[in-house]
Coordinates of C-alpha atoms and ligand atoms in Angstrom, one line a residue:
M25 CA 93.9 270.0 143.5
G26 CA 91.9 267.2 144.9
Q27 CA 88.5 267.6 146.6
L28 CA 89.9 266.0 149.8
D29 CA 93.3 267.7 150.0
G30 CA 94.4 268.0 153.7
R31 CA 91.7 265.6 154.9
V32 CA 92.5 262.4 156.8
A33 CA 90.3 259.3 156.4
F34 CA 90.0 256.3 158.7
I35 CA 88.5 253.2 156.9
T36 CA 87.6 250.0 158.7
G37 CA 87.7 246.7 156.8
G38 CA 90.1 248.4 154.4
A39 CA 92.5 245.6 153.6
R40 CA 90.5 244.4 150.6
G41 CA 87.1 244.6 148.8
Q42 CA 85.0 247.8 149.1
G43 CA 87.2 249.3 151.8
R44 CA 90.3 249.1 149.5
A45 CA 88.3 250.7 146.7
H46 CA 87.1 253.5 149.0
A47 CA 90.7 254.1 150.2
L48 CA 91.9 254.5 146.6
A49 CA 88.9 256.7 145.7
L50 CA 89.5 259.1 148.6
A51 CA 93.3 259.0 148.1
A52 CA 92.9 260.0 144.4
E53 CA 91.1 263.1 145.7
G54 CA 94.1 263.9 148.0
A55 CA 93.1 262.4 151.4
D56 CA 95.6 260.7 153.6
I57 CA 94.4 257.3 154.5
V58 CA 94.4 255.0 157.5
V59 CA 93.2 251.5 156.7
A60 CA 92.2 249.4 159.7
D61 CA 91.4 245.7 159.4
S62 CA 91.2 242.7 161.8
C63 CA 93.2 240.5 159.3
A64 CA 92.1 237.4 161.3
D65 CA 89.8 234.6 160.4
V66 CA 86.6 234.1 162.4
P67 CA 85.9 230.5 163.5
V68 CA 82.1 230.5 162.9
L69 CA 82.5 231.8 159.3
G70 CA 82.9 229.6 156.2
Y71 CA 85.1 232.0 154.3
P72 CA 88.4 233.8 155.1
M73 CA 88.9 237.3 156.2
A74 CA 91.6 239.6 154.8
T75 CA 95.3 239.0 155.5
E76 CA 98.0 241.4 156.8
E77 CA 99.6 241.1 153.3
Q78 CA 96.4 242.4 151.7
L79 CA 96.4 245.3 154.3
A80 CA 100.0 246.1 153.3
E81 CA 99.1 246.0 149.6
T82 CA 96.3 248.5 150.2
V83 CA 98.7 250.8 151.9
K84 CA 101.2 250.5 149.0
L85 CA 98.4 251.2 146.4
V86 CA 97.3 254.2 148.3
E87 CA 100.9 255.6 148.7
E88 CA 101.4 255.2 144.9
L89 CA 98.7 257.9 144.5
G90 CA 101.0 260.3 146.3
V91 CA 99.3 260.6 149.7
R92 CA 100.3 259.3 153.1
A93 CA 98.9 256.0 154.3
R94 CA 99.1 253.7 157.3
G95 CA 97.7 250.2 157.9
V96 CA 96.5 249.2 161.4
V97 CA 95.5 245.7 162.5
M98 CA 92.4 246.4 164.6
D99 CA 89.4 244.3 165.5
A100 CA 86.4 246.7 165.5
R101 CA 84.7 244.6 168.2
D102 CA 87.4 245.5 170.7
T103 CA 87.0 248.9 172.3
A104 CA 90.6 249.3 173.3
Q105 CA 91.9 248.4 169.9
V106 CA 89.5 250.9 168.2
D107 CA 90.3 253.7 170.6
D108 CA 94.0 253.1 170.2
A109 CA 93.8 253.1 166.4
V110 CA 91.9 256.3 166.4
A111 CA 94.2 258.0 168.9
G112 CA 97.2 256.7 166.8
T113 CA 95.7 258.3 163.7
I114 CA 95.2 261.7 165.3
A115 CA 98.8 261.5 166.8
E116 CA 100.4 260.7 163.5
F117 CA 98.2 262.8 161.1
G118 CA 97.1 265.6 163.3
R119 CA 93.4 265.2 162.6
L120 CA 90.6 262.8 161.5
D121 CA 88.0 264.1 159.1
I122 CA 86.4 261.1 157.5
L123 CA 85.3 257.8 159.0
L124 CA 84.1 255.0 156.7
A125 CA 82.8 252.3 159.0
N126 CA 82.8 249.7 156.3
H127 CA 84.0 246.4 157.8
G128 CA 81.5 243.5 157.9
I129 CA 81.0 239.7 157.7
V130 CA 78.2 237.4 156.5
D131 CA 76.9 234.0 157.6
F132 CA 73.8 232.1 156.4
S133 CA 71.1 230.3 158.4
T134 CA 67.4 230.5 159.0
V135 CA 66.5 232.2 162.3
E136 CA 65.4 228.8 163.6
K137 CA 68.8 227.3 163.0
T138 CA 71.0 230.3 164.0
S139 CA 73.5 229.4 166.8
D140 CA 74.2 231.8 169.6
E141 CA 77.8 232.0 168.4
S142 CA 76.8 233.0 164.9
W143 CA 74.2 235.6 166.1
S144 CA 76.7 237.2 168.5
T145 CA 79.5 237.2 166.0
I146 CA 77.5 238.9 163.4
I147 CA 75.9 241.5 165.7
D148 CA 79.2 242.2 167.5
T149 CA 81.0 242.8 164.2
N150 CA 78.4 244.4 161.9
L151 CA 76.6 246.5 164.5
T152 CA 78.6 246.9 167.8
G153 CA 81.8 247.3 165.8
I154 CA 80.3 250.1 163.8
F155 CA 79.1 251.8 167.0
K156 CA 82.5 251.6 168.6
T157 CA 84.3 253.2 165.6
I158 CA 81.7 256.0 165.3
R159 CA 81.9 256.6 169.1
A160 CA 85.7 256.8 169.0
V161 CA 85.9 259.5 166.3
L162 CA 83.2 261.8 167.5
P163 CA 85.1 263.8 170.1
R164 CA 87.8 264.8 167.7
M165 CA 85.3 265.6 164.9
R166 CA 83.4 267.8 167.4
E167 CA 86.6 269.6 168.4
Q168 CA 87.4 270.2 164.7
R169 CA 83.8 271.1 164.0
Y170 CA 84.1 268.9 160.9
G171 CA 83.5 265.3 160.2
R172 CA 82.1 263.0 157.5
I173 CA 80.9 259.6 158.6
V174 CA 79.6 256.9 156.3
A175 CA 78.6 253.5 157.7
T176 CA 78.1 250.6 155.4
S177 CA 74.7 248.9 155.8
S178 CA 73.1 246.8 153.0
M179 CA 70.2 246.6 150.7
G180 CA 69.3 243.7 152.9
A181 CA 68.3 246.4 155.4
R182 CA 65.8 247.8 152.8
Q183 CA 64.4 244.7 151.2
T184 CA 65.3 241.9 153.7
A185 CA 66.1 238.3 152.7
P186 CA 65.8 234.9 154.2
N187 CA 68.8 233.0 155.7
L188 CA 70.3 236.3 156.9
G189 CA 68.3 237.3 160.0
H190 CA 71.4 238.3 162.1
Y191 CA 73.0 240.1 159.2
I192 CA 69.9 242.0 158.4
A193 CA 69.1 242.8 162.0
A194 CA 72.6 244.3 162.3
K195 CA 72.3 246.2 159.1
W196 CA 68.9 247.7 160.0
G197 CA 70.5 248.6 163.4
V198 CA 73.3 250.5 161.5
I199 CA 70.6 252.7 159.9
G200 CA 69.1 253.4 163.3
L201 CA 72.5 254.2 164.8
V202 CA 73.3 256.5 161.9
K203 CA 70.1 258.5 162.1
T204 CA 70.4 258.9 165.8
T205 CA 74.0 260.0 165.7
A206 CA 73.2 262.4 162.8
L207 CA 70.7 264.2 165.0
E208 CA 73.1 264.3 168.0
V209 CA 75.9 266.0 166.0
A210 CA 73.7 268.2 163.8
G211 CA 75.2 271.7 164.3
D212 CA 78.8 270.4 165.0
G213 CA 79.8 270.3 161.3
I214 CA 79.5 266.6 161.2
T215 CA 77.4 264.5 158.8
V216 CA 76.5 260.9 159.4
N217 CA 75.0 258.7 156.6
A218 CA 74.5 255.1 155.7
I219 CA 75.0 253.4 152.3
C220 CA 73.1 250.3 151.4
P221 CA 74.8 248.4 148.5
G222 CA 73.1 245.5 146.8
A223 CA 75.4 242.5 146.1
V224 CA 79.0 243.6 145.5
G225 CA 81.6 241.4 143.8
T226 CA 84.0 240.9 146.8
D227 CA 85.0 238.0 148.9
L228 CA 81.9 238.5 151.0
F229 CA 79.8 237.6 148.0
F230 CA 82.1 235.1 146.1
N231 CA 82.6 232.4 148.7
Q232 CA 81.5 228.8 149.2
P233 CA 78.7 229.5 151.8
T234 CA 77.1 231.9 149.2
Y235 CA 77.4 229.4 146.4
D236 CA 75.8 226.7 148.7
I237 CA 72.8 228.9 149.6
F238 CA 72.1 229.9 146.0
C239 CA 72.6 226.4 144.6
P240 CA 71.1 224.1 147.3
D241 CA 70.4 221.4 144.7
L242 CA 74.1 221.1 143.7
E243 CA 76.9 219.4 145.7
N244 CA 79.9 221.7 146.2
P245 CA 78.7 224.3 143.6
T246 CA 81.5 226.2 141.9
R247 CA 81.8 230.0 141.3
E248 CA 80.9 229.3 137.6
Q249 CA 77.7 227.4 138.7
F250 CA 76.9 230.2 141.1
Q251 CA 77.3 232.8 138.3
Q252 CA 75.0 230.7 136.1
R253 CA 72.4 230.7 138.8
L254 CA 72.5 234.5 139.1
D255 CA 71.8 234.6 135.3
D256 CA 69.0 232.0 135.6
L257 CA 67.4 234.1 138.4
D258 CA 67.9 237.4 136.5
Y259 CA 69.5 238.5 139.8
G260 CA 70.4 242.2 140.2
L261 CA 69.4 245.3 138.4
N262 CA 69.2 246.1 134.7
G263 CA 71.2 242.9 133.9
V264 CA 74.0 243.9 136.3
R265 CA 74.3 240.9 138.5
Y266 CA 76.4 242.6 141.2
L267 CA 78.1 245.9 141.8
E268 CA 81.8 246.5 141.5
P269 CA 83.3 248.0 144.7
E270 CA 84.1 251.2 142.7
D271 CA 80.3 251.7 142.1
V272 CA 79.9 252.0 145.9
S273 CA 83.0 254.3 146.2
R274 CA 81.4 256.9 143.9
T275 CA 78.5 257.3 146.3
I276 CA 80.9 257.4 149.3
L277 CA 82.8 260.2 147.6
Y278 CA 79.6 262.1 147.0
L279 CA 78.7 261.9 150.7
V280 CA 82.1 262.8 152.0
T281 CA 82.6 265.8 149.7
D282 CA 79.1 267.2 150.5
R283 CA 79.3 270.6 152.2
G284 CA 77.2 269.4 155.2
L285 CA 73.6 269.3 153.8
I286 CA 73.2 265.6 153.6
S287 CA 73.0 263.8 157.0
G288 CA 71.0 261.0 158.5
Q289 CA 70.3 259.7 155.0
V290 CA 70.4 256.3 153.5
A291 CA 71.9 255.9 150.0
E292 CA 70.7 252.8 148.2
I293 CA 72.9 251.4 145.4
G294 CA 71.6 248.6 143.2
L295 CA 69.0 245.9 144.1
L296 CA 69.9 243.0 146.3
G297 CA 68.1 240.8 143.8
P298 CA 64.7 239.3 143.3
A299 CA 63.5 237.8 146.6
R300 CA 62.9 234.2 145.5
G301 CA 63.3 232.7 149.0
I302 CA 67.0 232.1 148.6
Y303 CA 69.1 235.1 149.6
Ligands
NAD685 N1 79.7 242.2 149.1 C1 78.4 242.4 149.2 O1 77.6 241.7 148.5 C2 77.9 243.4 150.2 C3 76.6 243.9 150.0 C4 76.0 244.8 150.9 C5 76.8 245.3 151.9 N2 78.1 244.8 152.1 C6 78.9 245.3 153.2 O2 80.0 246.0 152.7 C7 81.0 246.0 153.7 C8 82.4 245.7 153.0 O3 82.4 244.3 152.7 P1 83.1 243.7 151.4 O4 82.0 243.4 150.4 O5 84.2 244.6 151.0 O6 83.6 242.3 151.9 P2 85.1 241.8 152.3 O7 84.9 240.6 153.0 O8 86.0 241.9 151.1 O9 85.6 243.0 153.3 C9 85.3 243.1 154.6 C10 86.5 243.4 155.4 O10 86.2 243.5 156.8 C11 87.2 243.0 157.6 N3 86.7 242.7 158.9 C12 85.9 241.6 159.3 N4 85.7 241.7 160.6 C13 86.3 242.8 161.1 C14 86.5 243.3 162.4 N5 85.9 242.8 163.4 N6 87.2 244.4 162.5 C15 87.9 245.0 161.4 N7 87.8 244.5 160.2 C16 87.0 243.4 160.0 C17 87.7 241.8 156.8 O11 89.0 241.3 157.1 C18 87.6 242.3 155.4 O12 88.8 242.9 155.0 C19 80.6 245.1 154.8 O13 80.0 245.9 155.8 C20 79.5 244.3 154.2 O14 78.5 243.8 155.1 C21 78.6 243.9 151.3

């Protein structure tokens, strides 16, 4: 008997990284899983997004846990794609109980140097895309009088950091959206919460733009040099330089198995790191 037997979860950005870890954590508790991911690179970003092969791999790993799974290519910025993916989930699985609005991207520049394209891409993805997925699932959750929504914000929305003005504005926005939605659905059996992870060891953290921002004195810094820099800065919490995706999944599981008493809250997991004017 799993804690989520009979539940259906819809997870955005689920092809890899934290989304994949959350899919496996919820599946291990018996939930059927729909993983939605754009699986397409974004021109303004200096690192790759997930691939359709990674999405298929997540589906396979979930199915190996003995539950049903489906992968959907969906850009969370696109209203029609989001609405179709949610409608398809309900048509195939008969319900939709859990939304993990997890997808997200990062880009680095000071406010002064941020282009319109970079600003719009980050806000459209990390804030508007979260809004669109939450909006899409609410009618069904109200009908069911049951829903658990967790949106992924960031410790950047608790501590802030330079070079991330658009990212941090979006992540603060997610917290405002979550708190507002939680009030609007209070009494309908739906909870809405935000999680704020510090750095997590995924492709959003291990990529060339991140190495460059941490090691501005080095030409083409490598992952090894970046990791050395994290040690030099004593980055992180209690000697842990960055979280594993599964560290975040444990908090997600706590929030989605709660019986309805935790809503409009923000769960912080790990420090972003010492603010030394870098990240
Ligand atoms: N890794 C970190 O250090 C860190 C820290 C705090 C918060 N976060 C947040 O955690 C969440 C998960 O990121 P991750 O660390 O697993 O990184 P990741 O890059 O491995 O995963 C993000 C996923 O989102 C997908 N995606 C991007 N744009 C999309 C869109 N428009 N529609 C649908 N899917 C889209 C990508 O293809 C990718 O699979 C993000 O919201 C991120 O901002 C990450």
